[in-house]
CSV table of C-alpha atoms in Angstrom, one decimal:
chain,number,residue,atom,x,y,z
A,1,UNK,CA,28.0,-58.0,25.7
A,2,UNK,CA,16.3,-65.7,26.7
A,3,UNK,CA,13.5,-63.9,29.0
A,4,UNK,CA,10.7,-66.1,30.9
A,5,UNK,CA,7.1,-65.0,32.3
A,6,UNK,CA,6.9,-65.8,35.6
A,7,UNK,CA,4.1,-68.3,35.2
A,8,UNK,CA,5.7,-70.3,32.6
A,9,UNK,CA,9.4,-70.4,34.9
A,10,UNK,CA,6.3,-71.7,37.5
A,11,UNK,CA,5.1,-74.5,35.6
A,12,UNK,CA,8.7,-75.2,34.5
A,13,UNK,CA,10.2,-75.1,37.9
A,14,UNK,CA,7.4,-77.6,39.1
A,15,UNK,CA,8.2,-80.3,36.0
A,16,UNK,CA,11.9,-80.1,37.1
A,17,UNK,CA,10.7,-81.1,40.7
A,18,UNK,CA,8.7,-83.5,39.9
A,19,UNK,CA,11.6,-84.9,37.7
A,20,UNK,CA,14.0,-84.9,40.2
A,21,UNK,CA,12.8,-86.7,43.3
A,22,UNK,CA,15.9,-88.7,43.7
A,23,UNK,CA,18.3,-86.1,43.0
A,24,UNK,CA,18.2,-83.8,45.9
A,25,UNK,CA,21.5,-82.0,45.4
A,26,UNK,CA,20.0,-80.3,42.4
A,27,UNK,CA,16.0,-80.5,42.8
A,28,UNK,CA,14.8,-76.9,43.8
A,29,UNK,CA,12.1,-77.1,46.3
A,30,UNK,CA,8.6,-75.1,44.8
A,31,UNK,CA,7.9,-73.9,48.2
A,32,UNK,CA,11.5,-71.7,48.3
A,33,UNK,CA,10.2,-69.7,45.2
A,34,UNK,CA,7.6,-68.1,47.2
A,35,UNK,CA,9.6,-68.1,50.2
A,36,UNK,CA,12.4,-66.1,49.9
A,37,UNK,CA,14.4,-67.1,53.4
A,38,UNK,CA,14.4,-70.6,52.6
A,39,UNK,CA,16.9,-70.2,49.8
A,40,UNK,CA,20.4,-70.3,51.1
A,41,UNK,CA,23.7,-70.9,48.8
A,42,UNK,CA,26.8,-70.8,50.8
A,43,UNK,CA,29.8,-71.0,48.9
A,44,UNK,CA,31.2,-74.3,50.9
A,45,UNK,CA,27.7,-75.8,49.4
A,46,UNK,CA,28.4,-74.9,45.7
A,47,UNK,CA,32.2,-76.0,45.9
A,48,UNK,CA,31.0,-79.3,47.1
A,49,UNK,CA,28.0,-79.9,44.6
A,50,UNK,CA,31.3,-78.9,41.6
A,51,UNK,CA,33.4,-81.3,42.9
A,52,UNK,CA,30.7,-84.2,43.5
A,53,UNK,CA,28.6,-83.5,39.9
A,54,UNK,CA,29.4,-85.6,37.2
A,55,UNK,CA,28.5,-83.3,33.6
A,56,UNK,CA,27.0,-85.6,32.3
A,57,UNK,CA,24.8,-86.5,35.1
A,58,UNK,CA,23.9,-82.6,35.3
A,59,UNK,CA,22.9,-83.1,31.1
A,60,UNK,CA,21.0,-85.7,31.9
A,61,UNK,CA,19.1,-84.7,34.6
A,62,UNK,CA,18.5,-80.9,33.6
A,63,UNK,CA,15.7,-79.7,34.0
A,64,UNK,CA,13.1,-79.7,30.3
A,65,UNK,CA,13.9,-75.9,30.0
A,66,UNK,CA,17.6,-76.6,29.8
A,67,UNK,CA,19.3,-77.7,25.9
A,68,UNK,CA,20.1,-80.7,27.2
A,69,UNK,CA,21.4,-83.0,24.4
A,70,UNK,CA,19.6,-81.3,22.0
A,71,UNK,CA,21.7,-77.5,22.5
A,72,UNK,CA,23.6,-76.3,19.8
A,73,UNK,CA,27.3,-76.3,19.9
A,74,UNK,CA,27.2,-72.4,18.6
A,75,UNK,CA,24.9,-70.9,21.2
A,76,UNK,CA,27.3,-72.2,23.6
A,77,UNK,CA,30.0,-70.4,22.4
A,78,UNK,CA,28.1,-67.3,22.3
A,79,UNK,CA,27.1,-67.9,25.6
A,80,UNK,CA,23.2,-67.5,24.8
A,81,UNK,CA,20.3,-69.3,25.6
A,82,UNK,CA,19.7,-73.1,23.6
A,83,UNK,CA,23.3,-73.7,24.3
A,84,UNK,CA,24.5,-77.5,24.3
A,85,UNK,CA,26.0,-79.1,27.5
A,86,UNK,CA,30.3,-79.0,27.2
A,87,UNK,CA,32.9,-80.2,29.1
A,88,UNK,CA,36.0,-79.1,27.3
A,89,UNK,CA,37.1,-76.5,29.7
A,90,UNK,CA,38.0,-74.1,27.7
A,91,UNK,CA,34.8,-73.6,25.8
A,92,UNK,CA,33.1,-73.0,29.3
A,93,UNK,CA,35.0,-69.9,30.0
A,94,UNK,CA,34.4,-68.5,26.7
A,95,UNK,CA,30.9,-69.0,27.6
A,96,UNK,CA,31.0,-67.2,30.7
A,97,UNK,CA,32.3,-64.1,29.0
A,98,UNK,CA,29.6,-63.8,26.5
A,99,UNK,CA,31.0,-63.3,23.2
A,100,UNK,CA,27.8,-61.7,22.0
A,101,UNK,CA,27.7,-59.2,24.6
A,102,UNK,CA,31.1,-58.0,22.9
A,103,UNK,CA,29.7,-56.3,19.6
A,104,UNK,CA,28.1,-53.3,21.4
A,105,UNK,CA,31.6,-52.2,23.6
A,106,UNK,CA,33.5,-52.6,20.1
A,107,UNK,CA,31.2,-50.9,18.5
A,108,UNK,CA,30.9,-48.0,21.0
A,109,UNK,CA,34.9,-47.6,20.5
A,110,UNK,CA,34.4,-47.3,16.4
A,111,UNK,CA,31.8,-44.4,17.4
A,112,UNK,CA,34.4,-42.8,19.9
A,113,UNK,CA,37.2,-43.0,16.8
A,114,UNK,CA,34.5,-41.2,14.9
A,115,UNK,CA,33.2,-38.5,17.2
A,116,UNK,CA,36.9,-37.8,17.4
A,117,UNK,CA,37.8,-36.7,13.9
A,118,UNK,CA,41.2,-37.8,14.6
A,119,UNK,CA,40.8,-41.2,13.5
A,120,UNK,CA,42.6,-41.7,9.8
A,121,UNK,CA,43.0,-44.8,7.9
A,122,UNK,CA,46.3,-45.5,8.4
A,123,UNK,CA,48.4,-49.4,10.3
A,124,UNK,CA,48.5,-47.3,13.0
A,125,UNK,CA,45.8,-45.9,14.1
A,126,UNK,CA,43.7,-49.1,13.1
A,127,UNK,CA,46.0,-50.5,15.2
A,128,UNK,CA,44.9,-48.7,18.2
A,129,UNK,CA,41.6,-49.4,18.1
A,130,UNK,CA,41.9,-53.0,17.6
A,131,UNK,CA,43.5,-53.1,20.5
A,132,UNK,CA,41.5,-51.1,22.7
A,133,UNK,CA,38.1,-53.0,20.9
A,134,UNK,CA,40.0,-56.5,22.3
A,135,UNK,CA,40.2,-54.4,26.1
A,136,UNK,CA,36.7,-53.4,26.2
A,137,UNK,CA,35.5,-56.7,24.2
A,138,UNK,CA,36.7,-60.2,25.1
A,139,UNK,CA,38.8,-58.7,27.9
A,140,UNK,CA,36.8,-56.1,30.7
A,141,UNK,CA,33.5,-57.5,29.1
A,142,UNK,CA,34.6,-60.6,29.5
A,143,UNK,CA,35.4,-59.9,33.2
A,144,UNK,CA,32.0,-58.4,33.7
A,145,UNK,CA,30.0,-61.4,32.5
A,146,UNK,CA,32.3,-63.6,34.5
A,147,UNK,CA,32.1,-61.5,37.5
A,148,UNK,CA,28.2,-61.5,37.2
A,149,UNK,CA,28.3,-65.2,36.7
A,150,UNK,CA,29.5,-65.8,39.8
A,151,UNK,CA,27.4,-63.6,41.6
A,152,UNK,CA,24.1,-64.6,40.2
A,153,UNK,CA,24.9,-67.8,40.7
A,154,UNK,CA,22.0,-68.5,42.8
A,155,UNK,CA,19.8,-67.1,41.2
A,156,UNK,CA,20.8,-69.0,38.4
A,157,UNK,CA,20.4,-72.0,40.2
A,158,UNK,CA,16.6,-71.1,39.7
A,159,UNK,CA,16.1,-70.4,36.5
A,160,UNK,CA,18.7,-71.5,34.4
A,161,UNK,CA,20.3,-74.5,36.8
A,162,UNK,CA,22.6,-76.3,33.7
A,163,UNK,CA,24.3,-73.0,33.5
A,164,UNK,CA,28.3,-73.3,33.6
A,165,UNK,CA,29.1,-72.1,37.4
A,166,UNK,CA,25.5,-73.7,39.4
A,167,UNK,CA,25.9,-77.1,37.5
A,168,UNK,CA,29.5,-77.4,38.9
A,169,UNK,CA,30.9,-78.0,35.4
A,170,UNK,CA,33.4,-75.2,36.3
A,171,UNK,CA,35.1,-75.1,39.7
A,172,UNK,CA,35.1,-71.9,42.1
A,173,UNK,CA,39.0,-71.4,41.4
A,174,UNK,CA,38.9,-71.6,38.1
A,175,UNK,CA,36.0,-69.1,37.9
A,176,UNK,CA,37.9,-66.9,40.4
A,177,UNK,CA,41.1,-66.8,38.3
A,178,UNK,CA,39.3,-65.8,35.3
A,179,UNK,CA,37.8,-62.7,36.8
A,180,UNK,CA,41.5,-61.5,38.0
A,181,UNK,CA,43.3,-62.4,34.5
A,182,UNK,CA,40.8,-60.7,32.0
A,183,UNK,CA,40.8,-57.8,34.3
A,184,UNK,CA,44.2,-57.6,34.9
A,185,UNK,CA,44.6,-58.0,30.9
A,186,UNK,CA,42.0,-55.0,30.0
A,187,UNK,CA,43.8,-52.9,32.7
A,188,UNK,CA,47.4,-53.8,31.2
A,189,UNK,CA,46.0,-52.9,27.7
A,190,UNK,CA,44.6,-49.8,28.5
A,191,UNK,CA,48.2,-48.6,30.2
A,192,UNK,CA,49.7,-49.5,26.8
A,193,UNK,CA,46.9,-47.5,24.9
A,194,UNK,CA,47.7,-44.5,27.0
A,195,UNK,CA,51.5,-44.9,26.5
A,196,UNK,CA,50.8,-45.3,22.6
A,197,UNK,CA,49.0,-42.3,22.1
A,198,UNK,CA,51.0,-40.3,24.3
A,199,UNK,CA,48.9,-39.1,27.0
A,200,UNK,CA,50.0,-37.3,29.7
A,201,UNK,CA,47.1,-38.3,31.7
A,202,UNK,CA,46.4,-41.6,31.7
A,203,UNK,CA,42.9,-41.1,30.6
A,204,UNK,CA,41.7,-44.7,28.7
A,205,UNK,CA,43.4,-46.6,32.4
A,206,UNK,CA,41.1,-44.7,34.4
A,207,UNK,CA,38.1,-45.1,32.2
A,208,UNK,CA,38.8,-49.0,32.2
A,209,UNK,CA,39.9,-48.8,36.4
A,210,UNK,CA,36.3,-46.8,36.7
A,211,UNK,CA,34.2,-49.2,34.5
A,212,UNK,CA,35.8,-52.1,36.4
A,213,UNK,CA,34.4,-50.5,39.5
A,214,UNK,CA,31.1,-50.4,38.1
A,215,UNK,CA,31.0,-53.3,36.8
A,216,UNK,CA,32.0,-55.0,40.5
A,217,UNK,CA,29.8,-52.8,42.8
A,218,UNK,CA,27.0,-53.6,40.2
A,219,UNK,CA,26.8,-57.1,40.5
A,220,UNK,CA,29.0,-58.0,44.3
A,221,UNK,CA,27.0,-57.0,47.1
A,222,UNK,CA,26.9,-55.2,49.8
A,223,UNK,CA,25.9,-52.2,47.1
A,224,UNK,CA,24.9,-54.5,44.1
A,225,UNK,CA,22.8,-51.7,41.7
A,226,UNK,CA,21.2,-54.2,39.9
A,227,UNK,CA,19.2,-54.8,42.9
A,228,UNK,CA,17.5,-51.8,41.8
A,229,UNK,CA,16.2,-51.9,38.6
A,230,UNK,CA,16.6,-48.1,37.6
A,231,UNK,CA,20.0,-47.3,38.9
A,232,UNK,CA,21.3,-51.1,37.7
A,233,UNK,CA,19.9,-51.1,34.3
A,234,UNK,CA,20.9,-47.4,33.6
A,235,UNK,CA,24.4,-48.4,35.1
A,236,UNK,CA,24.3,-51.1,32.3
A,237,UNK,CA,23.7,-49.0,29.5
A,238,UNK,CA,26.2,-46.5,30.7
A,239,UNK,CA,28.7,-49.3,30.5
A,240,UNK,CA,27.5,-50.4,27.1
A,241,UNK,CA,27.3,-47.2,25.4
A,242,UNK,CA,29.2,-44.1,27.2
A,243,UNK,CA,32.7,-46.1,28.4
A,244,UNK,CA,33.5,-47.7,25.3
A,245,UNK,CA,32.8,-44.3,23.3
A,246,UNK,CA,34.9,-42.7,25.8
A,247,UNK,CA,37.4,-44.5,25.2
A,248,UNK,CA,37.6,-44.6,21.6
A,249,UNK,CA,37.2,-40.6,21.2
A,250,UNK,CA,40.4,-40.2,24.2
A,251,UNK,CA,42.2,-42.5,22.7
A,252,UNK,CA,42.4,-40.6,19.9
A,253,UNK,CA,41.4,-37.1,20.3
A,254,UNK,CA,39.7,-35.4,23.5
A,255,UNK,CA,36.7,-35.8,25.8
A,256,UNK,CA,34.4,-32.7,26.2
A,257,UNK,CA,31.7,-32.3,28.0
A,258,UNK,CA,29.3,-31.9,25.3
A,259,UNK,CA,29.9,-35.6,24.2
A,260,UNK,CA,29.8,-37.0,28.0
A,261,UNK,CA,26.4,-35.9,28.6
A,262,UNK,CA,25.1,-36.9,25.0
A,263,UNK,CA,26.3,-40.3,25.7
A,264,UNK,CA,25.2,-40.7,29.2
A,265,UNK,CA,21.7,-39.3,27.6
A,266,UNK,CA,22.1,-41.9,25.2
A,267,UNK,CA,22.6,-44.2,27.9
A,268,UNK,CA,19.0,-44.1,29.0
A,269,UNK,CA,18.5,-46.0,25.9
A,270,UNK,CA,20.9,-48.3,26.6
A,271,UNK,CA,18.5,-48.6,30.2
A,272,UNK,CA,15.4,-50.1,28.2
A,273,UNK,CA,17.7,-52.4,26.7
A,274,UNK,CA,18.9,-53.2,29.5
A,275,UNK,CA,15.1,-54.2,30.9
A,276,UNK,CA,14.6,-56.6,27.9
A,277,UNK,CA,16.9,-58.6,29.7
A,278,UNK,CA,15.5,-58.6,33.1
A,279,UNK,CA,12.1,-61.0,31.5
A,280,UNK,CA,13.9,-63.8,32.0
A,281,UNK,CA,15.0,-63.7,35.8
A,282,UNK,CA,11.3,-62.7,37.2
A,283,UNK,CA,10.9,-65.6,39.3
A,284,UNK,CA,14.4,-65.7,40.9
A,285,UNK,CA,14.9,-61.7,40.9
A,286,UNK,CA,11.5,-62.3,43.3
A,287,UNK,CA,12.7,-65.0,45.3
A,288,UNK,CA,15.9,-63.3,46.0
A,289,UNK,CA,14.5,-59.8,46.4
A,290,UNK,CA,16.4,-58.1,43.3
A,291,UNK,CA,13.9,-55.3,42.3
A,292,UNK,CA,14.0,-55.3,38.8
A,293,UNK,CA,11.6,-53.5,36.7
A,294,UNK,CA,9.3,-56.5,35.8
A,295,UNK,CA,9.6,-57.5,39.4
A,296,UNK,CA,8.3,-54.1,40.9
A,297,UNK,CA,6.0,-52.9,37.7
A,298,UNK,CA,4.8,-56.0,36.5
A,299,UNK,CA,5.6,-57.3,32.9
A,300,UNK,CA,3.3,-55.6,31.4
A,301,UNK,CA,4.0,-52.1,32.7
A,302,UNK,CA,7.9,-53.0,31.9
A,303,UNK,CA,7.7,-53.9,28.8
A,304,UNK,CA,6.3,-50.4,28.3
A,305,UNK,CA,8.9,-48.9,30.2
A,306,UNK,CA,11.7,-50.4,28.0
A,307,UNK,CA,10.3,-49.0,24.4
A,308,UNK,CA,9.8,-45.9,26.1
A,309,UNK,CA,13.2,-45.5,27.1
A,310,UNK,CA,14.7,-46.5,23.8
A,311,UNK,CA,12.5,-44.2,21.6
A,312,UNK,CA,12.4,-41.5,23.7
A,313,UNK,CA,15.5,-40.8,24.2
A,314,UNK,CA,16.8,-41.3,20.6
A,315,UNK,CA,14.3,-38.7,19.4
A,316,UNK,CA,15.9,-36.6,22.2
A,317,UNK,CA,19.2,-36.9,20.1
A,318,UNK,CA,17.6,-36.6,16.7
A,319,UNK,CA,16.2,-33.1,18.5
A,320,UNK,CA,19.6,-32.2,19.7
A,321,UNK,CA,21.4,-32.3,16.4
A,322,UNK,CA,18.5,-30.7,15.2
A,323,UNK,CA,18.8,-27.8,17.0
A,324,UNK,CA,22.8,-27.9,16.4
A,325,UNK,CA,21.8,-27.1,12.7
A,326,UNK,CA,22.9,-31.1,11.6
A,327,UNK,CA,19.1,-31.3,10.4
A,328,UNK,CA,20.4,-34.3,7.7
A,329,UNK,CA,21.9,-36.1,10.8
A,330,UNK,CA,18.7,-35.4,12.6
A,331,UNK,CA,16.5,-37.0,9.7
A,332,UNK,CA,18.7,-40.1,8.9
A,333,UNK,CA,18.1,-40.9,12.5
A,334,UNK,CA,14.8,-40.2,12.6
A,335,UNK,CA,15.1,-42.9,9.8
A,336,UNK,CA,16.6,-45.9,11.8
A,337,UNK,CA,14.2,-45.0,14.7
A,338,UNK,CA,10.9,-46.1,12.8
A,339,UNK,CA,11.8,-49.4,12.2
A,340,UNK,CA,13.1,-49.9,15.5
A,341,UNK,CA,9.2,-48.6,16.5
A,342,UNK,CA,8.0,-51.3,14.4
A,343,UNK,CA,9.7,-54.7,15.6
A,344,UNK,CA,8.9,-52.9,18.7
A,345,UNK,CA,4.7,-53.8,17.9
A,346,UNK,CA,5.7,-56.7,16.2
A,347,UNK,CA,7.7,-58.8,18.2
A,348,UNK,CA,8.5,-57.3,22.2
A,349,UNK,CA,5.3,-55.4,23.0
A,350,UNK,CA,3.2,-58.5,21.3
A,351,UNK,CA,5.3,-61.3,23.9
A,352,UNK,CA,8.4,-60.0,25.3
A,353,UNK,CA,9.4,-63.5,26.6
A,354,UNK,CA,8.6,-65.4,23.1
A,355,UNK,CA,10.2,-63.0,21.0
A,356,UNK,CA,13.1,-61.2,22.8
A,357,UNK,CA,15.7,-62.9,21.0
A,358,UNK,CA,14.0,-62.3,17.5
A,359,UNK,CA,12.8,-58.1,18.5
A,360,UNK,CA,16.7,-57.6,19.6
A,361,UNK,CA,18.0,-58.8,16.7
A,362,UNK,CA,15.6,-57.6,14.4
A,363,UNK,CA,15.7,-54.0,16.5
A,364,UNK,CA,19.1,-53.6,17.6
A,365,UNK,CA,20.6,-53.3,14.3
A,366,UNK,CA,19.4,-49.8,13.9
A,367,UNK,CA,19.9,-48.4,17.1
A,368,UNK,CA,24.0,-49.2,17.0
A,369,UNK,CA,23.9,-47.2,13.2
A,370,UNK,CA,21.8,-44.5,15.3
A,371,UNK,CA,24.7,-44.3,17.5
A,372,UNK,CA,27.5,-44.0,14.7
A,373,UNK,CA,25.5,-41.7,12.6
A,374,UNK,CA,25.6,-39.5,15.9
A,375,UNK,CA,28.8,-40.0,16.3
A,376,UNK,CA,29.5,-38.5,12.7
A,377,UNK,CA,27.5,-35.8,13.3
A,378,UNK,CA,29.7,-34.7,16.4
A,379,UNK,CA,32.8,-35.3,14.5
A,380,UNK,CA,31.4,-32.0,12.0
């Protein structure tokens, strides 16, 4: 491991102006949207507004948009939109890492186990990929979301202000440490998953050290890729789809070079995912000059963009193992792409800011079994 149109984050930003006349250490001026210059975070500012911000001053003066008092409790924990205000320190760095982004990196290893054909059903080897679904879940996920936390945490101070690190309910050290120890962790694990399985080449350490990398140089300037919404997003899906499955297939059997570029195909799908998320940050990805793909096509043209991306290239696949002769593999995801197609009309293309929670939940679903019954079909 929540979108806004931009004249909706507009309105909203203006009520939360209007709101907060008397407290100018978190009212965000309306003329700094439009005027990109004007908005300057230095890190001194942001380490002062921590220490000086009572929580429950920052509850109680968030902005309308923002859970505030009325959040649940579970969302939090989640780290998801509608989640409640917390102070219990601990809970706030589980929300920074996300727990629902986890599912699709675990996932991705249980398709790598598959594609293998090595995997059997035995302590051990269930084992091992518990373990290396805890590195590429809670721990190098976890360091991604944090890391990306801290770096859009201007941006954040925009359009989602009552989030953990801009509302100063978690201090820049703490934040800092949390970044080194779940990388450090995820690194440490994968060294021990090498070491289990016997490799002579560390292969699972240098897919974690390479998708760390990505990971920074995607959200820490100077080269931040999400600043470009093709090579970011894609970037994203790569991360989400291709390292995880990587990992899982080394770690028990080998990488060839069929599967690499299948999965890295595959990430393209991962790309339109990717874009769903993107609705939400229109207004601050503007202000700040991040061109995303509703930023530099428009929501309209990018909400195309995104279910062209995911459909496309899953047909691609179902044509691939076609043409390998796996024709039953072929059909039966042919089979999870239609009603993928269909939440598709029904939920994103109809509003992809109203519905974007309720199309990827609905949607989703599908694609992950798409993945796994590819990964079967490699396995054969």
């Amino acid at each position: 491991m929540s979108s806004v149109l931009n004249t909706v984050l507009c309105s909203r930003l203006s009520r939360f102006s209007n709101a907060n006349n008397n407290n100018n250490h978190l009212r965000v001026p309306t003329h700094s949207v439009s005027t990109p210059p004007t908005l300057s975070f230095n890190r001194r500012r942001l380490t002062v507004r921590a220490a000086d911000t009572d929580t429950n001053e920052v509850k109680s003066k968030a902005p309308d948009k923002a859970p505030a008092g009325g959040g649940s409790s579970f969302n939090q924990l989640l780290g998801i939109k509608g989640a409640a205000q917390e102070t219990n320190i601990w809970k706030i760095r589980l929300q920074l890492t996300k727990p629902v982004t986890w599912p699709p990196l675990v996932w991705g290893v249980v398709c790598g186990a598959a594609a293998s054909g090595n995997f059997h059903w035995n302590l051990e080897d269930v084992a091992k990929s518990v373990l290396c679904m805890i590195m590429s879940g809670p721990c190098l996920t976890g360091y991604t979301q944090t890391l990306n936390d801290w770096y859009d945490r201007e941006i954040d101070a925009i359009n989602e202000p009552y989030r953990p690190i801009p509302s100063g309910a978690i201090s820049e050290n703490e934040v800092i440490s949390q970044i080194w120890l779940l990388l450090l962790g995820g690194l440490g694990i994968a060294g021990i998953l090498d070491v289990w399985a016997g490799h002579n080449t560390p292969t699972v350490f240098y897919l974690a050290l390479g998708g760390s990398l990505l990971s920074y140089i995607y959200s820490a300037p100077p080269l931040k890729l999400k600043q470009n919404g093709w090579i970011g997003n894609f970037a994203l899906g790569a991360s989400y789809i291709s390292l995880p499955w990587w990992a899982g297939q080394a770690l028990f059997g080998t990488l060839t070079p069929d599967i690499i570029v299948l999965t890295l195909l595959y990430s393209i799908a991962g790309l339109g995912i990717a874009i769903v998320n993107d609705f939400k940050s229109i207004e601050g990805d503007k202000a700040l000059g991040l061109q995303s793909l509703p930023v530099a096509f428009g929501a309209e043209t990018a909400k195309w963009i995104c279910v062209g991306a995911i459909d496309i290239t899953q047909l691609s696949v179902a044509g691939y193992l076609l043409g390998a002769g796996k024709p039953y593999y072929a059909l039966a995801l042919l089979a999870l792409i239609v009603p993928q197609v269909v939440f598709q009309f029904q939920y994103f293309l109809k509003d992809p800011v109203k519905y974007d929670v309720k199309y990827q939940a609905s949607a989703q679903p599908f694609l992950v079994l798409g993945l796994l019954v590819t990964a079967l079909a490699t396995s054969h």
